[in-house]
Each structure stands twice: as C-alpha cells, then as structure tokens.
GROMACS .gro file of N, CA and C in nm:
model
  264
    1UNK      N    1   4.788  -1.638   1.479
    1UNK     CA    2   4.929  -1.670   1.488
    1UNK      C    3   5.010  -1.560   1.418
    2UNK      N    4   5.113  -1.513   1.484
    2UNK     CA    5   5.197  -1.408   1.429
    2UNK      C    6   5.311  -1.469   1.349
    3UNK      N    7   5.335  -1.413   1.233
    3UNK     CA    8   5.443  -1.461   1.147
    3UNK      C    9   5.576  -1.409   1.198
    4UNK      N   10   5.677  -1.492   1.194
    4UNK     CA   11   5.811  -1.455   1.238
    4UNK      C   12   5.889  -1.401   1.118
    5UNK      N   13   5.933  -1.277   1.128
    5UNK     CA   14   6.007  -1.215   1.018
    5UNK      C   15   6.157  -1.212   1.043
    6UNK      N   16   6.204  -1.281   1.145
    6UNK     CA   17   6.348  -1.278   1.174
    6UNK      C   18   6.424  -1.356   1.067
    7UNK      N   19   6.545  -1.314   1.044
    7UNK     CA   20   6.630  -1.377   0.943
    7UNK      C   21   6.771  -1.396   0.999
    8UNK      N   22   6.843  -1.484   0.936
    8UNK     CA   23   6.984  -1.504   0.967
    8UNK      C   24   7.060  -1.479   0.837
    9UNK      N   25   7.160  -1.395   0.843
    9UNK     CA   26   7.235  -1.357   0.724
    9UNK      C   27   7.382  -1.383   0.749
   10UNK      N   28   7.444  -1.466   0.666
   10UNK     CA   29   7.586  -1.491   0.680
   10UNK      C   30   7.664  -1.370   0.629
   11UNK      N   31   7.755  -1.322   0.711
   11UNK     CA   32   7.839  -1.210   0.669
   11UNK      C   33   7.959  -1.265   0.594
   12UNK      N   34   7.999  -1.193   0.491
   12UNK     CA   35   8.109  -1.236   0.406
   12UNK      C   36   8.239  -1.166   0.443
   13UNK      N   37   8.349  -1.238   0.423
   13UNK     CA   38   8.482  -1.179   0.443
   13UNK      C   39   8.501  -1.069   0.339
   14UNK      N   40   8.546  -0.951   0.379
   14UNK     CA   41   8.567  -0.841   0.284
   14UNK      C   42   8.674  -0.872   0.179
   15UNK      N   43   8.763  -0.966   0.207
   15UNK     CA   44   8.872  -0.997   0.115
   15UNK      C   45   8.838  -1.111   0.019
   16UNK      N   46   8.793  -1.225   0.075
   16UNK     CA   47   8.775  -1.344  -0.008
   16UNK      C   48   8.630  -1.390  -0.020
   17UNK      N   49   8.538  -1.323   0.045
   17UNK     CA   50   8.395  -1.357   0.047
   17UNK      C   51   8.367  -1.490   0.116
   18UNK      N   52   8.459  -1.534   0.200
   18UNK     CA   53   8.437  -1.654   0.279
   18UNK      C   54   8.335  -1.627   0.389
   19UNK      N   55   8.277  -1.733   0.444
   19UNK     CA   56   8.175  -1.717   0.548
   19UNK      C   57   8.217  -1.778   0.681
   20UNK      N   58   8.336  -1.835   0.689
   20UNK     CA   59   8.381  -1.897   0.814
   20UNK      C   60   8.484  -1.809   0.882
   21UNK      N   61   8.455  -1.776   1.008
   21UNK     CA   62   8.544  -1.691   1.087
   21UNK      C   63   8.575  -1.758   1.219
   22UNK      N   64   8.694  -1.732   1.271
   22UNK     CA   65   8.731  -1.774   1.405
   22UNK      C   66   8.735  -1.650   1.492
   23UNK      N   67   8.689  -1.664   1.617
   23UNK     CA   68   8.692  -1.551   1.710
   23UNK      C   69   8.683  -1.603   1.851
   24UNK      N   70   8.718  -1.517   1.946
   24UNK     CA   71   8.716  -1.552   2.087
   24UNK      C   72   8.585  -1.504   2.148
   25UNK      N   73   8.501  -1.596   2.193
   25UNK     CA   74   8.371  -1.561   2.251
   25UNK      C   75   8.383  -1.488   2.383
   26UNK      N   76   8.497  -1.500   2.451
   26UNK     CA   77   8.514  -1.439   2.582
   26UNK      C   78   8.539  -1.288   2.574
   27UNK      N   79   8.568  -1.238   2.454
   27UNK     CA   80   8.598  -1.096   2.434
   27UNK      C   81   8.470  -1.025   2.390
   28UNK      N   82   8.450  -0.903   2.439
   28UNK     CA   83   8.334  -0.823   2.402
   28UNK      C   84   8.331  -0.801   2.251
   29UNK      N   85   8.211  -0.804   2.192
   29UNK     CA   86   8.196  -0.791   2.047
   29UNK      C   87   8.256  -0.662   1.993
   30UNK      N   88   8.253  -0.556   2.070
   30UNK     CA   89   8.304  -0.426   2.025
   30UNK      C   90   8.454  -0.428   1.999
   31UNK      N   91   8.527  -0.513   2.070
   31UNK     CA   92   8.673  -0.518   2.053
   31UNK      C   93   8.720  -0.652   1.998
   32UNK      N   94   8.627  -0.741   1.968
   32UNK     CA   95   8.659  -0.875   1.919
   32UNK      C   96   8.721  -0.868   1.780
   33UNK      N   97   8.818  -0.954   1.753
   33UNK     CA   98   8.879  -0.965   1.622
   33UNK      C   99   8.835  -1.097   1.559
   34UNK      N  100   8.792  -1.089   1.434
   34UNK     CA  101   8.748  -1.206   1.360
   34UNK      C  102   8.854  -1.241   1.257
   35UNK      N  103   8.892  -1.369   1.251
   35UNK     CA  104   8.991  -1.412   1.154
   35UNK      C  105   8.923  -1.505   1.054
   36UNK      N  106   8.933  -1.470   0.926
   36UNK     CA  107   8.873  -1.550   0.821
   36UNK      C  108   8.948  -1.681   0.807
   37UNK      N  109   8.876  -1.791   0.803
   37UNK     CA  110   8.939  -1.922   0.787
   37UNK      C  111   8.989  -1.943   0.645
   38UNK      N  112   8.930  -1.871   0.549
   38UNK     CA  113   8.969  -1.888   0.409
   38UNK      C  114   9.099  -1.817   0.373
   39UNK      N  115   9.107  -1.687   0.405
   39UNK     CA  116   9.224  -1.609   0.364
   39UNK      C  117   9.315  -1.573   0.480
   40UNK      N  118   9.268  -1.591   0.603
   40UNK     CA  119   9.349  -1.559   0.720
   40UNK      C  120   9.346  -1.413   0.760
   41UNK      N  121   9.268  -1.332   0.691
   41UNK     CA  122   9.259  -1.190   0.723
   41UNK      C  123   9.191  -1.167   0.856
   42UNK      N  124   9.235  -1.064   0.928
   42UNK     CA  125   9.176  -1.029   1.058
   42UNK      C  126   9.098  -0.899   1.045
   43UNK      N  127   8.976  -0.898   1.100
   43UNK     CA  128   8.888  -0.783   1.088
   43UNK      C  129   8.815  -0.761   1.219
   44UNK      N  130   8.782  -0.636   1.248
   44UNK     CA  131   8.697  -0.610   1.365
   44UNK      C  132   8.551  -0.613   1.319
   45UNK      N  133   8.461  -0.616   1.415
   45UNK     CA  134   8.318  -0.628   1.386
   45UNK      C  135   8.269  -0.514   1.297
   46UNK      N  136   8.312  -0.393   1.326
   46UNK     CA  137   8.268  -0.276   1.249
   46UNK      C  138   8.308  -0.288   1.102
   47UNK      N  139   8.430  -0.336   1.076
   47UNK     CA  140   8.479  -0.349   0.938
   47UNK      C  141   8.396  -0.453   0.861
   48UNK      N  142   8.366  -0.566   0.924
   48UNK     CA  143   8.287  -0.670   0.858
   48UNK      C  144   8.145  -0.619   0.831
   49UNK      N  145   8.086  -0.550   0.929
   49UNK     CA  146   7.951  -0.497   0.910
   49UNK      C  147   7.947  -0.392   0.799
   50UNK      N  148   8.048  -0.307   0.795
   50UNK     CA  149   8.055  -0.204   0.691
   50UNK      C  150   8.069  -0.267   0.553
   51UNK      N  151   8.152  -0.371   0.542
   51UNK     CA  152   8.173  -0.438   0.414
   51UNK      C  153   8.047  -0.511   0.367
   52UNK      N  154   7.962  -0.551   0.459
   52UNK     CA  155   7.840  -0.624   0.426
   52UNK      C  156   7.714  -0.538   0.433
   53UNK      N  157   7.730  -0.407   0.445
   53UNK     CA  158   7.615  -0.318   0.465
   53UNK      C  159   7.513  -0.326   0.352
   54UNK      N  160   7.558  -0.342   0.229
   54UNK     CA  161   7.463  -0.349   0.118
   54UNK      C  162   7.379  -0.477   0.124
   55UNK      N  163   7.440  -0.588   0.167
   55UNK     CA  164   7.366  -0.714   0.183
   55UNK      C  165   7.264  -0.701   0.295
   56UNK      N  166   7.304  -0.639   0.405
   56UNK     CA  167   7.215  -0.621   0.519
   56UNK      C  168   7.098  -0.532   0.480
   57UNK      N  169   7.126  -0.421   0.412
   57UNK     CA  170   7.020  -0.330   0.368
   57UNK      C  171   6.924  -0.398   0.272
   58UNK      N  172   6.976  -0.480   0.180
   58UNK     CA  173   6.889  -0.551   0.085
   58UNK      C  174   6.797  -0.648   0.159
   59UNK      N  175   6.849  -0.714   0.261
   59UNK     CA  176   6.768  -0.808   0.339
   59UNK      C  177   6.661  -0.733   0.418
   60UNK      N  178   6.697  -0.619   0.475
   60UNK     CA  179   6.600  -0.537   0.548
   60UNK      C  180   6.489  -0.491   0.455
   61UNK      N  181   6.525  -0.449   0.335
   61UNK     CA  182   6.425  -0.405   0.237
   61UNK      C  183   6.332  -0.519   0.198
   62UNK      N  184   6.388  -0.639   0.179
   62UNK     CA  185   6.306  -0.755   0.143
   62UNK      C  186   6.208  -0.790   0.255
   63UNK      N  187   6.253  -0.782   0.379
   63UNK     CA  188   6.166  -0.810   0.493
   63UNK      C  189   6.055  -0.704   0.500
   64UNK      N  190   6.091  -0.578   0.477
   64UNK     CA  191   5.992  -0.471   0.478
   64UNK      C  192   5.883  -0.492   0.374
   65UNK      N  193   5.923  -0.534   0.254
   65UNK     CA  194   5.826  -0.560   0.148
   65UNK      C  195   5.735  -0.677   0.185
   66UNK      N  196   5.793  -0.779   0.249
   66UNK     CA  197   5.714  -0.894   0.291
   66UNK      C  198   5.613  -0.855   0.399
   67UNK      N  199   5.658  -0.774   0.495
   67UNK     CA  200   5.569  -0.727   0.602
   67UNK      C  201   5.455  -0.644   0.543
   68UNK      N  202   5.487  -0.554   0.453
   68UNK     CA  203   5.385  -0.470   0.389
   68UNK      C  204   5.284  -0.555   0.312
   69UNK      N  205   5.333  -0.650   0.236
   69UNK     CA  206   5.244  -0.738   0.160
   69UNK      C  207   5.151  -0.817   0.251
   70UNK      N  208   5.206  -0.869   0.361
   70UNK     CA  209   5.123  -0.945   0.455
   70UNK      C  210   5.021  -0.855   0.524
   71UNK      N  211   5.058  -0.731   0.554
   71UNK     CA  212   4.965  -0.637   0.617
   71UNK      C  213   4.849  -0.605   0.524
   72UNK      N  214   4.878  -0.585   0.397
   72UNK     CA  215   4.773  -0.557   0.299
   72UNK      C  216   4.679  -0.677   0.288
   73UNK      N  217   4.735  -0.798   0.285
   73UNK     CA  218   4.651  -0.918   0.278
   73UNK      C  219   4.559  -0.928   0.399
   74UNK      N  220   4.613  -0.900   0.518
   74UNK     CA  221   4.532  -0.908   0.640
   74UNK      C  222   4.421  -0.803   0.639
   75UNK      N  223   4.454  -0.682   0.593
   75UNK     CA  224   4.352  -0.577   0.586
   75UNK      C  225   4.242  -0.613   0.487
   76UNK      N  226   4.281  -0.666   0.372
   76UNK     CA  227   4.181  -0.706   0.273
   76UNK      C  228   4.090  -0.815   0.329
   77UNK      N  229   4.149  -0.909   0.399
   77UNK     CA  230   4.071  -1.017   0.459
   77UNK      C  231   3.978  -0.963   0.568
   78UNK      N  232   4.029  -0.869   0.648
   78UNK     CA  233   3.949  -0.814   0.758
   78UNK      C  234   3.829  -0.735   0.707
   79UNK      N  235   3.847  -0.667   0.595
   79UNK     CA  236   3.739  -0.584   0.542
   79UNK      C  237   3.669  -0.647   0.421
   80UNK      N  238   3.692  -0.774   0.398
   80UNK     CA  239   3.625  -0.842   0.286
   80UNK      C  240   3.475  -0.839   0.309
   81UNK      N  241   3.403  -0.805   0.205
   81UNK     CA  242   3.258  -0.800   0.215
   81UNK      C  243   3.203  -0.667   0.261
   82UNK      N  244   3.290  -0.574   0.301
   82UNK     CA  245   3.245  -0.442   0.344
   82UNK      C  246   3.239  -0.353   0.221
   83UNK      N  247   3.121  -0.305   0.187
   83UNK     CA  248   3.107  -0.226   0.065
   83UNK      C  249   3.149  -0.080   0.083
   84UNK      N  250   3.177  -0.037   0.207
   84UNK     CA  251   3.214   0.102   0.232
   84UNK      C  252   3.366   0.124   0.236
   85UNK      N  253   3.441   0.018   0.259
   85UNK     CA  254   3.588   0.030   0.269
   85UNK      C  255   3.650  -0.053   0.158
   86UNK      N  256   3.729   0.011   0.076
   86UNK     CA  257   3.799  -0.056  -0.034
   86UNK      C  258   3.949  -0.037  -0.015
   87UNK      N  259   4.025  -0.144  -0.025
   87UNK     CA  260   4.171  -0.138  -0.015
   87UNK      C  261   4.228  -0.173  -0.151
   88UNK      N  262   4.308  -0.081  -0.204
   88UNK     CA  263   4.367  -0.102  -0.336
   88UNK      C  264   4.504  -0.161  -0.324
   0.00000   0.00000   0.00000
C-alpha cells in the first residue's frame, strides 16, 4: 500500500491572517479576486500565494523529510538480514 503524502494548507490573509475568503468560482483562477471575510481586503491569487510562500515552503520541506524517512525505513526493511548491505 502506498502512503498518501498530499496535504491541505489553509492560506492566510496577508492583512489580518484570516482564513475565510469569498471569490467567484466562474472566473479563471489567474484573474480571480479573493475578498477576505475578516478584513474585507481584496487580493489576487498571486498576492496571496506570495504572502504565504514561507508557509508553503515549510510544508513542502516537512513532506520531503517524511518521504525521506519512510524511504529509509522501507530500504532497511527490504535489506534486513543481508550482511553485505548496510544502511546507515
């Protein structure tokens, strides 16, 4: 069975750090405007992603570490008992 490494990350409002936004689903994401329900600020997708880039990068790094750890565990298990191959 393959482990699912997908995650969902709530993006924060650049102004008030709120997580609730209103937007029109009928408009393409590239030109869509998001309005924060908390402060009423309007932002485009690029601005929200840029403001949350450090959170996204931290989550990507955490997933990478988890994948690496799981890969090492699988390799150790696969080669357990083999006296010629050692995994540190």
